[in-house]
Short mmCIF file of C-alpha atoms in Angstrom, two decimals:
data_model
loop_
_atom_site.label_atom_id
_atom_site.label_comp_id
_atom_site.label_asym_id
_atom_site.label_seq_id
_atom_site.Cartn_x
_atom_site.Cartn_y
_atom_site.Cartn_z
CA UNK A 1 0.12 0.84 0.03
CA UNK A 2 1.45 3.55 -0.75
CA UNK A 3 1.03 5.84 2.36
CA UNK A 4 0.41 9.51 2.40
CA UNK A 5 1.78 11.70 4.94
CA UNK A 6 2.50 15.72 5.12
CA UNK A 7 -0.68 16.54 3.59
CA UNK A 8 -1.08 20.15 5.49
CA UNK A 9 2.41 21.53 3.09
CA UNK A 10 1.80 19.53 -0.17
CA UNK A 11 4.84 17.21 0.01
CA UNK A 12 4.81 14.28 -1.58
CA UNK A 13 6.77 10.65 0.00
CA UNK A 14 9.29 9.51 -2.11
CA UNK A 15 8.50 6.79 -3.47
CA UNK A 16 8.32 4.72 -6.95
CA UNK A 17 6.97 3.47 -9.69
CA UNK A 18 6.20 0.21 -11.44
CA UNK A 19 8.16 1.15 -14.08
CA UNK A 20 5.93 1.65 -16.64
CA UNK A 21 5.02 4.88 -16.21
CA UNK A 22 2.22 4.21 -13.94
CA UNK A 23 2.96 5.69 -10.59
CA UNK A 24 0.95 4.00 -8.09
CA UNK A 25 0.42 0.27 -9.84
CA UNK A 26 1.61 -1.48 -6.52
CA UNK A 27 -2.26 -0.55 -5.26
CA UNK A 28 -4.04 -2.31 -7.75
CA UNK A 29 -4.78 -6.78 -6.86
CA UNK A 30 -6.71 -8.99 -8.97
CA UNK A 31 -9.76 -8.03 -7.45
CA UNK A 32 -9.98 -5.33 -8.36
CA UNK A 33 -11.91 -4.57 -11.61
CA UNK A 34 -12.72 -0.69 -11.25
CA UNK A 35 -9.03 1.70 -11.09
CA UNK A 36 -8.98 5.59 -10.90
CA UNK A 37 -6.57 7.44 -13.59
CA UNK A 38 -5.19 10.95 -12.82
CA UNK A 39 -2.11 13.26 -13.49
CA UNK A 40 -0.40 13.06 -10.29
CA UNK A 41 1.02 11.91 -7.94
CA UNK A 42 0.03 13.72 -5.05
CA UNK A 43 -3.08 13.07 -7.14
CA UNK A 44 -2.99 9.13 -6.71
CA UNK A 45 -1.79 9.15 -3.15
CA UNK A 46 -4.35 11.61 -2.19
CA UNK A 47 -7.84 10.31 -4.02
CA UNK A 48 -5.82 6.08 -2.68
CA UNK A 49 -5.76 7.71 1.09
CA UNK A 50 -9.64 9.64 1.07
CA UNK A 51 -11.77 6.56 -1.20
CA UNK A 52 -9.82 3.76 -0.94
CA UNK A 53 -9.84 2.38 -4.62
CA UNK A 54 -6.81 1.78 -6.25
CA UNK A 55 -5.35 5.05 -7.83
CA UNK A 56 -2.88 5.02 -10.44
CA UNK A 57 -0.82 8.74 -11.58
CA UNK A 58 0.73 9.41 -15.33
CA UNK A 59 3.69 9.99 -15.42
CA UNK A 60 6.96 10.18 -17.66
CA UNK A 61 5.94 8.51 -20.78
CA UNK A 62 2.76 7.04 -20.07
CA UNK A 63 0.82 9.54 -21.63
CA UNK A 64 2.23 8.55 -24.74
CA UNK A 65 -0.33 5.37 -25.20
CA UNK A 66 2.53 2.97 -25.00
CA UNK A 67 1.37 -0.48 -25.82
CA UNK A 68 2.42 -1.76 -22.79
CA UNK A 69 1.51 0.70 -20.33
CA UNK A 70 -2.41 0.54 -22.09
CA UNK A 71 -2.39 -3.33 -21.36
CA UNK A 72 -2.26 -2.33 -18.15
CA UNK A 73 -5.37 -1.29 -17.69
CA UNK A 74 -7.09 -2.41 -20.08
CA UNK A 75 -8.94 -5.40 -17.68
CA UNK A 76 -10.82 -3.25 -16.20
CA UNK A 77 -14.42 -2.90 -15.33
CA UNK A 78 -14.66 0.81 -15.16
CA UNK A 79 -12.25 3.43 -15.84
CA UNK A 80 -12.48 6.73 -14.14
CA UNK A 81 -10.52 9.52 -15.48
CA UNK A 82 -10.32 12.32 -13.10
CA UNK A 83 -7.54 14.76 -15.13
CA UNK A 84 -7.78 18.99 -14.92
CA UNK A 85 -9.38 21.11 -17.27
CA UNK A 86 -5.53 21.42 -19.79
CA UNK A 87 -5.99 17.87 -20.14
CA UNK A 88 -9.57 17.15 -21.09
CA UNK A 89 -7.99 16.04 -25.01
CA UNK A 90 -5.56 13.49 -23.08
CA UNK A 91 -8.93 11.88 -21.42
CA UNK A 92 -10.68 11.60 -25.10
CA UNK A 93 -7.74 9.60 -27.26
CA UNK A 94 -6.93 7.18 -23.85
CA UNK A 95 -11.32 7.05 -23.44
CA UNK A 96 -11.11 5.85 -27.81
CA UNK A 97 -8.16 3.47 -27.16
CA UNK A 98 -9.97 1.70 -24.40
CA UNK A 99 -14.08 1.34 -25.63
CA UNK A 100 -16.40 4.11 -24.22
CA UNK A 101 -17.93 1.43 -22.98
CA UNK A 102 -16.05 0.97 -19.89
CA UNK A 103 -14.55 5.02 -19.32
CA UNK A 104 -16.09 7.20 -17.15
CA UNK A 105 -14.57 11.28 -16.18
CA UNK A 106 -14.70 13.77 -13.59
CA UNK A 107 -16.21 16.44 -14.77
CA UNK A 108 -13.42 19.19 -14.16
CA UNK A 109 -16.36 21.91 -13.15
CA UNK A 110 -16.85 19.92 -9.85
CA UNK A 111 -13.70 21.22 -8.64
CA UNK A 112 -15.10 24.67 -10.23
CA UNK A 113 -11.65 23.63 -12.30
CA UNK A 114 -8.96 23.37 -9.61
CA UNK A 115 -7.13 20.70 -9.93
CA UNK A 116 -6.98 17.61 -7.08
CA UNK A 117 -4.62 19.68 -5.32
CA UNK A 118 -5.25 23.61 -5.97
CA UNK A 119 -9.21 22.37 -4.45
CA UNK A 120 -8.66 20.21 -1.47
CA UNK A 121 -5.46 21.54 -0.26
CA UNK A 122 -8.04 24.42 0.34
CA UNK A 123 -11.51 23.80 0.17
CA UNK A 124 -14.13 26.22 -0.29
CA UNK A 125 -16.82 26.25 2.90
CA UNK A 126 -18.93 23.68 1.09
CA UNK A 127 -16.67 21.69 -0.68
CA UNK A 128 -17.62 17.84 -1.93
CA UNK A 129 -15.63 14.76 -1.32
CA UNK A 130 -13.31 12.55 -3.03
CA UNK A 131 -16.54 9.58 -2.88
CA UNK A 132 -19.09 12.62 -4.11
CA UNK A 133 -16.93 13.49 -6.99
CA UNK A 134 -15.70 9.93 -7.63
CA UNK A 135 -20.25 9.16 -7.43
CA UNK A 136 -20.50 11.89 -9.41
CA UNK A 137 -18.16 10.35 -12.40
CA UNK A 138 -19.54 10.40 -16.48
CA UNK A 139 -19.28 8.81 -19.66
CA UNK A 140 -17.77 10.58 -21.98
CA UNK A 141 -20.03 8.99 -24.74
CA UNK A 142 -23.49 9.00 -23.85
CA UNK A 143 -25.38 5.85 -24.03
CA UNK A 144 -28.15 6.81 -27.03
CA UNK A 145 -25.18 8.28 -28.66
CA UNK A 146 -23.68 6.13 -31.55
CA UNK A 147 -20.51 6.81 -33.32
CA UNK A 148 -20.80 6.59 -37.58
CA UNK A 149 -17.99 3.95 -36.72
CA UNK A 150 -20.37 1.54 -34.40
CA UNK A 151 -22.90 1.79 -36.81
CA UNK A 152 -21.39 -0.28 -39.38
CA UNK A 153 -22.99 -3.44 -38.80
CA UNK A 154 -26.74 -1.63 -38.67
CA UNK A 155 -25.81 0.01 -41.99
CA UNK A 156 -24.27 -2.76 -43.35
CA UNK A 157 -27.48 -5.11 -42.52
CA UNK A 158 -30.44 -2.67 -43.54
CA UNK A 159 -28.18 -2.96 -47.11
CA UNK A 160 -27.92 -6.71 -47.77
CA UNK A 161 -31.56 -7.68 -46.13
CA UNK A 162 -29.94 -9.13 -43.43
CA UNK A 163 -30.55 -9.47 -39.81
CA UNK A 164 -33.70 -7.21 -38.51
CA UNK A 165 -34.24 -6.35 -42.00
CA UNK A 166 -35.42 -10.05 -42.52
CA UNK A 167 -36.67 -10.37 -39.34
CA UNK A 168 -36.49 -13.16 -37.18
CA UNK A 169 -38.54 -15.69 -38.61
CA UNK A 170 -41.34 -16.00 -42.02
CA UNK A 171 -44.53 -17.34 -42.57
CA UNK A 172 -45.65 -20.31 -44.67
CA UNK A 173 -49.40 -20.00 -45.05
CA UNK A 174 -48.97 -16.05 -45.06
CA UNK A 175 -45.51 -16.94 -46.95
CA UNK A 176 -46.80 -13.93 -49.95
CA UNK A 177 -46.47 -11.14 -46.47
CA UNK A 178 -42.66 -12.18 -46.23
CA UNK A 179 -42.47 -10.54 -50.30
CA UNK A 180 -43.29 -7.30 -48.81
CA UNK A 181 -42.46 -8.12 -44.79
CA UNK A 182 -39.09 -9.61 -44.94
CA UNK A 183 -40.48 -11.90 -41.56
CA UNK A 184 -41.45 -10.78 -38.02
CA UNK A 185 -38.49 -8.50 -36.48
CA UNK A 186 -38.06 -7.68 -32.92
CA UNK A 187 -37.96 -4.46 -31.06
CA UNK A 188 -40.36 -3.33 -33.90
CA UNK A 189 -44.34 -2.71 -33.46
CA UNK A 190 -47.51 -3.51 -35.78
CA UNK A 191 -50.50 -2.28 -35.45
CA UNK A 192 -53.71 -4.16 -37.44
CA UNK A 193 -56.72 -2.90 -37.09
CA UNK A 194 -60.24 -4.04 -39.23
CA UNK A 195 -63.84 -2.84 -39.44
CA UNK A 196 -65.23 -4.43 -36.78
CA UNK A 197 -66.74 -8.44 -37.32
CA UNK A 198 -64.90 -8.79 -40.27
CA UNK A 199 -62.90 -11.69 -38.19
CA UNK A 200 -59.34 -9.75 -37.08
CA UNK A 201 -58.80 -11.80 -34.12
CA UNK A 202 -59.39 -14.83 -36.02
CA UNK A 203 -56.64 -13.84 -38.82
CA UNK A 204 -54.32 -12.67 -36.54
CA UNK A 205 -54.65 -16.12 -33.90
CA UNK A 206 -53.49 -17.31 -37.98
CA UNK A 207 -50.61 -14.95 -38.51
CA UNK A 208 -49.73 -15.40 -34.64
CA UNK A 209 -49.30 -19.26 -35.00
CA UNK A 210 -48.52 -19.59 -38.25
CA UNK A 211 -44.86 -18.45 -37.35
CA UNK A 212 -45.38 -20.27 -33.40
CA UNK A 213 -45.31 -23.40 -35.47
CA UNK A 214 -41.96 -23.30 -36.39
CA UNK A 215 -40.54 -24.69 -33.73
CA UNK A 216 -36.96 -24.32 -34.82
CA UNK A 217 -37.98 -20.63 -35.25
CA UNK A 218 -38.12 -20.22 -31.71
CA UNK A 219 -41.08 -18.02 -32.02
CA UNK A 220 -41.86 -17.62 -28.50
CA UNK A 221 -45.53 -16.22 -28.59
CA UNK A 222 -48.00 -14.72 -25.30
CA UNK A 223 -51.23 -13.98 -26.52
CA UNK A 224 -53.29 -10.94 -24.51
CA UNK A 225 -56.31 -11.12 -25.08
CA UNK A 226 -58.94 -9.25 -23.59
CA UNK A 227 -62.23 -9.43 -26.41
CA UNK A 228 -62.31 -13.01 -26.89
CA UNK A 229 -62.39 -15.72 -24.20
CA UNK A 230 -58.97 -18.03 -24.26
CA UNK A 231 -60.98 -21.26 -24.26
CA UNK A 232 -63.05 -19.78 -27.39
CA UNK A 233 -59.35 -18.60 -28.84
CA UNK A 234 -57.34 -21.09 -27.95
CA UNK A 235 -60.65 -23.38 -29.87
CA UNK A 236 -59.93 -21.68 -33.39
CA UNK A 237 -56.45 -22.69 -32.50
CA UNK A 238 -57.19 -25.94 -32.66
CA UNK A 239 -58.97 -26.31 -35.80
CA UNK A 240 -56.90 -23.39 -37.53
CA UNK A 241 -53.20 -25.51 -36.51
CA UNK A 242 -55.08 -29.69 -37.66
CA UNK A 243 -56.68 -27.52 -40.29
CA UNK A 244 -60.38 -29.05 -39.78
CA UNK A 245 -63.37 -28.35 -37.66
CA UNK A 246 -63.61 -29.41 -33.99
CA UNK A 247 -67.04 -29.70 -32.41
CA UNK A 248 -68.87 -32.09 -30.31
CA UNK A 249 -69.36 -34.55 -32.91
CA UNK A 250 -65.05 -34.52 -33.00
CA UNK A 251 -64.21 -38.04 -29.89
CA UNK A 252 -62.70 -36.79 -26.38
CA UNK A 253 -59.37 -39.37 -28.30
CA UNK A 254 -58.66 -36.90 -31.13
CA UNK A 255 -59.65 -33.85 -28.91
CA UNK A 256 -56.89 -34.83 -26.44
CA UNK A 257 -55.08 -35.46 -29.73
CA UNK A 258 -54.96 -32.88 -31.42
CA UNK A 259 -54.35 -30.76 -27.97
CA UNK A 260 -51.20 -32.49 -26.81
CA UNK A 261 -50.40 -30.68 -30.68
CA UNK A 262 -51.11 -27.46 -29.79
CA UNK A 263 -49.24 -27.95 -26.46
CA UNK A 264 -45.92 -28.52 -27.54
CA UNK A 265 -46.26 -24.81 -29.09
CA UNK A 266 -43.92 -21.83 -27.41
CA UNK A 267 -48.35 -20.44 -26.82
CA UNK A 268 -48.59 -18.50 -23.08
CA UNK A 269 -52.69 -16.59 -22.21
CA UNK A 270 -52.72 -13.67 -19.56
CA UNK A 271 -55.21 -14.28 -17.04
CA UNK A 272 -57.43 -11.51 -17.04
CA UNK A 273 -60.35 -11.18 -15.94
CA UNK A 274 -62.97 -8.88 -14.86
CA UNK A 275 -61.41 -5.20 -14.16
CA UNK A 276 -58.38 -4.99 -13.88
CA UNK A 277 -54.97 -2.60 -14.80
CA UNK A 278 -52.93 -0.69 -17.16
CA UNK A 279 -49.62 -1.59 -14.51
CA UNK A 280 -50.20 -4.64 -14.32
CA UNK A 281 -50.80 -6.22 -17.00
CA UNK A 282 -47.56 -4.45 -18.69
CA UNK A 283 -46.40 -5.88 -15.20
CA UNK A 284 -46.94 -9.41 -15.99
CA UNK A 285 -45.86 -9.17 -19.82
CA UNK A 286 -42.35 -7.63 -18.82
CA UNK A 287 -42.31 -10.20 -17.00
CA UNK A 288 -43.37 -13.38 -18.66
CA UNK A 289 -40.62 -11.74 -21.30
CA UNK A 290 -38.21 -11.78 -18.53
CA UNK A 291 -38.75 -15.82 -17.53
CA UNK A 292 -40.17 -17.98 -20.83
CA UNK A 293 -38.14 -15.55 -23.86
CA UNK A 294 -41.11 -14.05 -25.72
CA UNK A 295 -40.42 -12.79 -28.57
CA UNK A 296 -43.32 -12.15 -30.37
CA UNK A 297 -46.83 -10.37 -28.25
CA UNK A 298 -50.59 -9.78 -29.51
CA UNK A 299 -52.49 -7.33 -28.02
CA UNK A 300 -56.51 -7.61 -28.64
CA UNK A 301 -57.36 -5.15 -28.55
CA UNK A 302 -56.70 -1.69 -27.87
CA UNK A 303 -60.18 -0.36 -26.34
CA UNK A 304 -60.51 -2.93 -23.95
CA UNK A 305 -56.68 -1.80 -22.54
CA UNK A 306 -58.06 1.70 -22.91
CA UNK A 307 -60.00 1.26 -20.73
CA UNK A 308 -57.81 0.07 -17.38
CA UNK A 309 -55.85 3.29 -17.44
CA UNK A 310 -55.04 4.87 -14.62
CA UNK A 311 -58.48 6.80 -14.02
CA UNK A 312 -56.83 10.24 -12.94
CA UNK A 313 -56.89 9.95 -17.21
CA UNK A 314 -59.96 11.58 -18.27
CA UNK A 315 -58.54 12.59 -21.94
CA UNK A 316 -58.78 10.26 -24.38
CA UNK A 317 -56.40 11.46 -25.90
CA UNK A 318 -53.97 11.19 -22.78
CA UNK A 319 -54.86 7.68 -22.55
CA UNK A 320 -54.45 7.03 -26.28
CA UNK A 321 -50.80 8.12 -25.89
CA UNK A 322 -50.19 6.23 -22.41
CA UNK A 323 -50.82 2.83 -23.89
CA UNK A 324 -48.95 3.65 -27.35
CA UNK A 325 -45.89 5.08 -25.33
CA UNK A 326 -45.75 2.08 -23.26
CA UNK A 327 -45.88 -0.40 -25.83
CA UNK A 328 -43.79 1.03 -27.82
CA UNK A 329 -41.12 1.28 -24.67
CA UNK A 330 -41.23 -2.98 -23.98
CA UNK A 331 -40.91 -3.65 -28.35
CA UNK A 332 -37.38 -1.24 -27.72
CA UNK A 333 -36.77 -2.15 -24.81
CA UNK A 334 -37.33 -6.01 -24.22
CA UNK A 335 -36.55 -6.65 -28.36
CA UNK A 336 -39.66 -8.41 -29.00
CA UNK A 337 -42.25 -8.29 -31.87
CA UNK A 338 -45.48 -7.01 -30.02
CA UNK A 339 -48.77 -6.96 -32.55
CA UNK A 340 -51.49 -4.41 -31.79
CA UNK A 341 -54.71 -5.03 -32.21
CA UNK A 342 -57.00 -2.11 -33.16
CA UNK A 343 -61.02 -1.17 -33.75
CA UNK A 344 -61.30 1.56 -36.21
CA UNK A 345 -62.66 5.12 -35.10
CA UNK A 346 -66.56 4.51 -35.21
CA UNK A 347 -67.28 7.31 -37.09
CA UNK A 348 -65.55 5.05 -39.95
CA UNK A 349 -65.70 2.35 -39.06
CA UNK A 350 -67.02 1.32 -42.44
CA UNK A 351 -66.20 1.82 -46.31
CA UNK A 352 -62.29 1.87 -47.71
CA UNK A 353 -60.58 2.72 -44.46
CA UNK A 354 -57.31 4.49 -44.02
CA UNK A 355 -54.55 5.07 -41.37
CA UNK A 356 -56.70 8.42 -40.02
CA UNK A 357 -59.21 5.60 -39.57
CA UNK A 358 -57.03 4.22 -36.63
CA UNK A 359 -58.49 4.34 -33.37
CA UNK A 360 -55.85 6.70 -32.08
CA UNK A 361 -55.08 8.46 -35.18
CA UNK A 362 -51.80 9.49 -35.75
CA UNK A 363 -50.23 8.81 -32.63
CA UNK A 364 -51.47 5.47 -33.41
CA UNK A 365 -49.58 5.91 -37.36
CA UNK A 366 -46.53 6.91 -35.57
CA UNK A 367 -45.46 4.67 -32.74
CA UNK A 368 -46.22 1.89 -35.02
CA UNK A 369 -43.10 0.22 -37.08
CA UNK A 370 -46.54 -1.82 -38.98
CA UNK A 371 -50.50 -0.74 -40.42
CA UNK A 372 -51.42 -3.81 -41.48
CA UNK A 373 -55.32 -3.06 -42.43
CA UNK A 374 -58.11 -5.51 -43.67
CA UNK A 375 -60.76 -4.24 -45.84
CA UNK A 376 -64.42 -5.26 -47.10
CA UNK A 377 -65.80 -5.09 -49.61
CA UNK A 378 -69.50 -5.64 -50.95
CA UNK A 379 -70.13 -6.59 -53.81
CA UNK A 380 -73.73 -7.08 -54.75
CA UNK A 381 -73.77 -10.80 -57.76
CA UNK A 382 -75.85 -9.69 -60.56
CA UNK A 383 -79.56 -9.06 -60.23
CA UNK A 384 -78.93 -7.01 -57.06
CA UNK A 385 -78.84 -9.56 -54.65
CA UNK A 386 -77.05 -11.28 -52.56
CA UNK A 387 -73.87 -9.86 -51.00
CA UNK A 388 -70.96 -11.02 -50.93
CA UNK A 389 -68.13 -10.44 -49.03
CA UNK A 390 -64.13 -9.83 -50.57
CA UNK A 391 -61.34 -9.74 -48.16
CA UNK A 392 -58.13 -7.89 -48.28
CA UNK A 393 -54.92 -7.51 -46.97
CA UNK A 394 -53.37 -4.07 -47.09
CA UNK A 395 -50.47 -3.10 -45.56
CA UNK A 396 -50.68 0.68 -45.46
CA UNK A 397 -46.87 1.34 -42.92
CA UNK A 398 -44.05 -1.03 -43.74
CA UNK A 399 -40.79 1.79 -42.01
CA UNK A 400 -38.44 -1.02 -42.21
CA UNK A 401 -38.44 -3.56 -45.97
CA UNK A 402 -40.37 0.12 -47.14
CA UNK A 403 -42.88 -2.48 -49.63
CA UNK A 404 -46.46 -0.49 -48.91
CA UNK A 405 -50.14 -2.69 -50.19
CA UNK A 406 -52.88 -0.03 -50.50
CA UNK A 407 -54.62 -1.86 -53.32
CA UNK A 408 -56.75 -4.64 -53.08
CA UNK A 409 -54.48 -6.61 -54.33
CA UNK A 410 -53.62 -9.21 -52.01
CA UNK A 411 -57.33 -11.21 -51.39
CA UNK A 412 -57.86 -13.57 -47.98
CA UNK A 413 -59.99 -16.75 -49.19
CA UNK A 414 -61.05 -18.18 -46.10
CA UNK A 415 -61.68 -21.87 -44.64
CA UNK A 416 -64.75 -21.53 -42.47
CA UNK A 417 -64.70 -25.36 -41.32
CA UNK A 418 -61.35 -24.86 -40.68
CA UNK A 419 -60.92 -20.78 -40.28
CA UNK A 420 -58.17 -20.51 -41.91
CA UNK A 421 -56.95 -17.47 -44.00
CA UNK A 422 -54.85 -18.30 -47.50
CA UNK A 423 -53.67 -15.48 -49.36
CA UNK A 424 -53.93 -15.12 -53.32
CA UNK A 425 -52.29 -12.20 -54.54
CA UNK A 426 -54.08 -10.61 -57.76
CA UNK A 427 -54.74 -7.34 -59.74
CA UNK A 428 -58.02 -5.98 -59.00
CA UNK A 429 -58.77 -4.02 -62.54
CA UNK A 430 -61.97 -3.08 -61.58
CA UNK A 431 -61.14 -1.36 -57.67
CA UNK A 432 -58.30 0.00 -60.02
CA UNK A 433 -60.80 1.91 -62.88
CA UNK A 434 -62.20 3.15 -59.53
CA UNK A 435 -59.90 4.58 -58.48
CA UNK A 436 -58.39 5.57 -61.93
CA UNK A 437 -61.26 7.83 -62.60
CA UNK A 438 -61.23 11.45 -62.12
CA UNK A 439 -63.23 13.15 -59.93
CA UNK A 440 -66.21 14.93 -60.91
#
């Protein structure tokens, strides 16, 4: 240990460096993962005595960044630089070599621009202790700021359509979507909407099941169904997974076999019945993401959740902002894909729906990375009756891949026996002509 005496007059005892230009390196042990770097021997001895931490001062050629010197401090988890104002450029040089993740510095403003020796030999009346200064150390580079060089891999992934751009899983049953969406990507929020009663839950059930049943992809899925009961939802999934109708005519043995097949999938469901708080839902989702390594969260639907938001938020827009912001945060922070089913606004729950039709308006379209719309067209057969309903999938926003589909070219063909969809890509010439006709 380095002893420090005669502090009053500022003199330094005669000590030797380790021969590597790092004075005080003998205060470091194998148990230390934090080190403080200062510029003078006086600073090193004083800070070590006051904090108990290993403190090393640069002397001689140490400031020339020799490899043997840098190697001695490269193994620390946290390196704190406590240099005077006129040496801040050296701090930046060291940090560039050691990396921003473990490099911290103590702002000279804490000591009013004085050196450590100047400040503590004649401390002001309300002075900071050494430990207080160390507790206020800052990252030289903010964790939310990246240099252009650090973004190299992300840019290359984007250029070559790899990594996040392609997604960690693609659809099989709904394979047409892959050419537009690339796949399911982590950290994204998808909003899915469509007219009331158009089958949004049934479609999203298949949409999620298609990914979840690919066991090699490990798309662990959490379903938060607030409008449709869990038993009813699983009944839909049973029919979709087994491609057959499941009703009372199915034998118990057959049903057990079909359910065993479903039970093999990494599917999880929340159990919120009756009244509940929005905060409880968020906590449950975050907990299950951590425990079960969830990668895809499906929430059906926004309107039911909005009613569970704290009562003190009486402003409808404030409620919407809070809900969307929370789901945006979960998707980003937890690196999961979150699919949110949203009803259109009641006054716009008919005709051709657009981004402006979403409940939540601008906030919904801004926060979402992707917006898919289920469109319903009612067509009269020759003779005027009966009406035929045709369903189309539209992609109104696609932040990563950029491919949109705002025409009625992705038609959904629905099988009432199995509750499944298939997507047929086609050109609806009648719709195109109608859309292209000039307004009177």
